[in-house]
Amino acid sequence: MDFFYTHNDIPKKRLRSIIHRLDGYTGRLRAVQKSKTYRVSESPLSLPSDTRLLNNVLRIIRAKTTSRLKYIVVIGIGGSSLGAKAIYHALRGYADALSHNRFPQMFFLDATDPEYLDAFLKFLKISVRHPEEILIHIASKSGTSTEVIVNAEIVLSALKKFPSFMEHVIVTTDAGSPLARTAKEHNIAWIPIPESVGGRFSVFSPVGLIPLATAGIDIRALLRGARSMIRLCLDSSVRSPAAISAATLFHHARAGKAIHDTFFFHTELQYLGDWYRQLLAESIGKEKNRRGKTVHAGITPTTSIGSTDLHSIAQLTLGGPRDKITTFVSTKKHTTHVRVPKKKILSPLPYLHGKSVEEILHAIYTGTIQSYTKHGLPFLEVLLPDISESSLGAFMQWKMIEVMLLGKLMGVDAFDEPNVEDYKEKTRRILSA
Amino acid sequence: MDFFYTHNDIPKKRLRSIIHRLDGYTGRLRAVQKSKTYRVSESPLSLPSDTRLLNNVLRIIRAKTTSRLKYIVVIGIGGSSLGAKAIYHALRGYADALSHNRFPQMFFLDATDPEYLDAFLKFLKISVRHPEEILIHIASKSGTSTEVIVNAEIVLSALKKFPSFMEHVIVTTDAGSPLARTAKEHNIAWIPIPESVGGRFSVFSPVGLIPLATAGIDIRALLRGARSMIRLCLDSSVRSPAAISAATLFHHARAGKAIHDTFFFHTELQYLGDWYRQLLAESIGKEKNRRGKTVHAGITPTTSIGSTDLHSIAQLTLGGPRDKITTFVSTKKHTTHVRVPKKKILSPLPYLHGKSVEEILHAIYTGTIQSYTKHGLPFLEVLLPDISESSLGAFMQWKMIEVMLLGKLMGVDAFDEPNVEDYKEKTRRILSA
């Protein structure tokens, strides 16, 4: 993974000074990671090297799946779904609608949506002939998310026609949660999330690993990628891409650029944008700082997809308010090499013929970078070696460390989400009235 | 369609005074619409009542489709794809991955993406047995969009094995464009976009109508919905929901709330968010105002989906910077009534049982509204009567008028996009070198 900082638009001295503020905390992260325990909020850093947990995941999957498996249903919302969805979609899911007969396929039920649920129940009825064809993964850290319980009850009820349907369910939740209790009562397979691992930092825990491994995604490579990024970011803060990125975002947010656009030049990475959106929004968006002072801190994440969104949002970015900083994400290597045929059919643009789509995408990317530069817009560039388990693991680990460091710089607790309890409580009160 | 302004957080007198500034321009829009011509930038208002154009669309579709049609491929980007995608997805597409044997299905090729194109070509090879099973709609206003030409040449080349494949192509473009010229040369069916209709205002032109009608969407109802909104918004500015919404966005943008989140409590409306994102971003995001002064005007659109994004972005919205205004969009009537079964399976939350999913979604919505209110966040509420052609037509027409009025208030040209020519030119230079 290559990082380019040439256009970050921050004086070198200022960048160095901000990064040095992170020395102590980087040391703390290193110590947490080396401890391989789960005692503090930063403990998600222990996940990529936790072989015991990996083996538990692999064991439960071996017990619960056969070669007949066709559909994996992930019932979870927010941190219990976005990580698996990002990786699955990047590697496989983007082509699901085009390859109906390649299995297993993964479905995500997050919101409680009447129309989608109805269509999904009809699909289950027609498509699932044998209980071994389906695996239901129910993930909820607290075990009390309304949406998760609603979707789980409805889907399980639809599978009751198979006497053994409970054998094809895996529950991932906190050890002490109400959901863990009912899973045990019903003798359903379940696996705990280490307690200190928060939802948005849980992709390398069973929350992400169970569905991904079930779908045949190489989770060892995913974790290997994450470990390589931990080394790169925690060995020293000076060269850490997480520290540089956090410092850059911090500097610009202070200067009024409080929107961070992640611009993926890869349609397959669309849901990686959604995953990072939660990570940045929930971690940094805080009413109060660590000292209890009301600060309304936060950076608003947005996602763009190249080249689609050049045709929808570029006019605003290039001409509009100077309130944004961009991180471009692109790939060195594509897995396929489709070309515009040499022989023209319609072609009003003769120079395109014979060129590979890769080459054309690259030209659009270069044109965009030149245009941002000309307009004096600050940006970072990240070049993934390829779209693979290991590069996705590295990218996500980079972002999780970035956000921890950014919390430190902004003086906020990157690990809580105090303001959302409120609407949940209000909803609960309405529903239980 | 019901509008609720109770929490727009703008003094009544101020609102009235802003709206009165729009009286003259509202009169102009009314005159343009009544003229039924295509001479000015506001002429897209003539589209919903243009029966000649509607008849042309229906005629070309009758000539080009049979009951064997299975796949409609929309090749377009930005304004040439987002409108049709929004409507198709809201009414049908959301369930495509769950109903493989319901035809016709629509596919959208926008970005030039090697991996997706490769998967798509394999799909074509396996799934299309007869040329009548497929219709290719190539849409590009300028007729020179790199992405559109690349995707069109590749897909057409893959269909060359059918001698009559050119009979299953419709081109929608400006009358004088290079694409219109080559279409005529090859005797391909083509239909012009009225010249003054810009991409982001073109959903009710052949750009949107051709693919939608082909898929069996009721375009007459869509246009009827649009016409009803034109009456509501142009009869007088005082009660016009477009004027009230534009004035509210204008007021808050001036006061530092320059992010507009559209929060759909309907997963099916996801791409309607993308469509509006282009509309607001490109129309209002401007380097210079109408007098040529550098102003860097703009409002950044974001989209949230309920209840999914309550679990990802709500912490930022509720606790973070006071830089946002929200428009909530929900529906009065759902088409299905799935319930949480009375009989519990796992259920750690007994109060959910027996309730309909609709009821639960509504409780989450109410909890969210109460929470926004408690935190003093400004918002508008829109309640669609249902998700149908006519309500989507009304919604989109509302938004197009809103953005025209907003352009007027901000003093910018809502119809051009001068800054994007730059990266396009740079890309072209790289590719033709």
mmCIF file with all atom_site columns, C-alpha atoms in Angstrom, chain B residues 8 12 38 78 83 89 105 111 116 138 158 164 243 253 265 287 298 304 308-309 320 325 358 364 367 396:
data_model
loop_
_atom_site.group_PDB
_atom_site.id
_atom_site.type_symbol
_atom_site.label_atom_id
_atom_site.label_alt_id
_atom_site.label_comp_id
_atom_site.label_asym_id
_atom_site.label_entity_id
_atom_site.label_seq_id
_atom_site.pdbx_PDB_ins_code
_atom_site.Cartn_x
_atom_site.Cartn_y
_atom_site.Cartn_z
_atom_site.occupancy
_atom_site.B_iso_or_equiv
_atom_site.pdbx_formal_charge
_atom_site.auth_seq_id
_atom_site.auth_comp_id
_atom_site.auth_asym_id
_atom_site.auth_atom_id
_atom_site.pdbx_PDB_model_num
ATOM 1  C CA . ASN B 1 8   ? -37.410 24.371 10.362  1.00 0.00 ? 8   ASN B CA 1
ATOM 2  C CA . LYS B 1 12  ? -41.757 33.215 10.337  1.00 0.00 ? 12  LYS B CA 1
ATOM 3  C CA . TYR B 1 38  ? -37.628 24.500 -24.858 1.00 0.00 ? 38  TYR B CA 1
ATOM 4  C CA . GLY B 1 78  ? -24.567 11.257 -13.995 1.00 0.00 ? 78  GLY B CA 1
ATOM 5  C CA . GLY B 1 83  ? -33.014 9.514  -12.446 1.00 0.00 ? 83  GLY B CA 1
ATOM 6  C CA . HIS B 1 89  ? -34.771 0.849  -7.785  1.00 0.00 ? 89  HIS B CA 1
ATOM 7  C CA . GLN B 1 105 ? -34.572 -6.408 -15.181 1.00 0.00 ? 105 GLN B CA 1
ATOM 8  C CA . ALA B 1 111 ? -18.290 4.095  -14.399 1.00 0.00 ? 111 ALA B CA 1
ATOM 9  C CA . TYR B 1 116 ? -17.723 -5.113 -13.099 1.00 0.00 ? 116 TYR B CA 1
ATOM 10 C CA . ILE B 1 138 ? -27.233 4.592  -24.614 1.00 0.00 ? 138 ILE B CA 1
ATOM 11 C CA . ALA B 1 158 ? -20.096 -8.461 -27.217 1.00 0.00 ? 158 ALA B CA 1
ATOM 12 C CA . SER B 1 164 ? -29.569 -7.968 -35.852 1.00 0.00 ? 164 SER B CA 1
ATOM 13 C CA . ALA B 1 243 ? -40.108 27.888 -2.065  1.00 0.00 ? 243 ALA B CA 1
ATOM 14 C CA . ALA B 1 253 ? -26.588 27.766 4.696   1.00 0.00 ? 253 ALA B CA 1
ATOM 15 C CA . PHE B 1 265 ? -36.855 6.171  6.123   1.00 0.00 ? 265 PHE B CA 1
ATOM 16 C CA . GLU B 1 287 ? -17.083 29.191 -7.946  1.00 0.00 ? 287 GLU B CA 1
ATOM 17 C CA . GLY B 1 298 ? -22.595 25.617 -2.330  1.00 0.00 ? 298 GLY B CA 1
ATOM 18 C CA . SER B 1 304 ? -28.966 8.819  5.127   1.00 0.00 ? 304 SER B CA 1
ATOM 19 C CA . THR B 1 308 ? -29.532 1.735  8.933   1.00 0.00 ? 308 THR B CA 1
ATOM 20 C CA . ASP B 1 309 ? -27.686 5.007  9.323   1.00 0.00 ? 309 ASP B CA 1
ATOM 21 C CA . GLY B 1 320 ? -21.245 16.870 16.444  1.00 0.00 ? 320 GLY B CA 1
ATOM 22 C CA . ILE B 1 325 ? -29.999 20.657 8.220   1.00 0.00 ? 325 ILE B CA 1
ATOM 23 C CA . GLU B 1 358 ? -44.364 -0.868 9.639   1.00 0.00 ? 358 GLU B CA 1
ATOM 24 C CA . ILE B 1 364 ? -37.971 4.334  15.321  1.00 0.00 ? 364 ILE B CA 1
ATOM 25 C CA . GLY B 1 367 ? -37.912 8.329  18.433  1.00 0.00 ? 367 GLY B CA 1
ATOM 26 C CA . MET B 1 396 ? -38.532 14.802 -8.035  1.00 0.00 ? 396 MET B CA 1
#
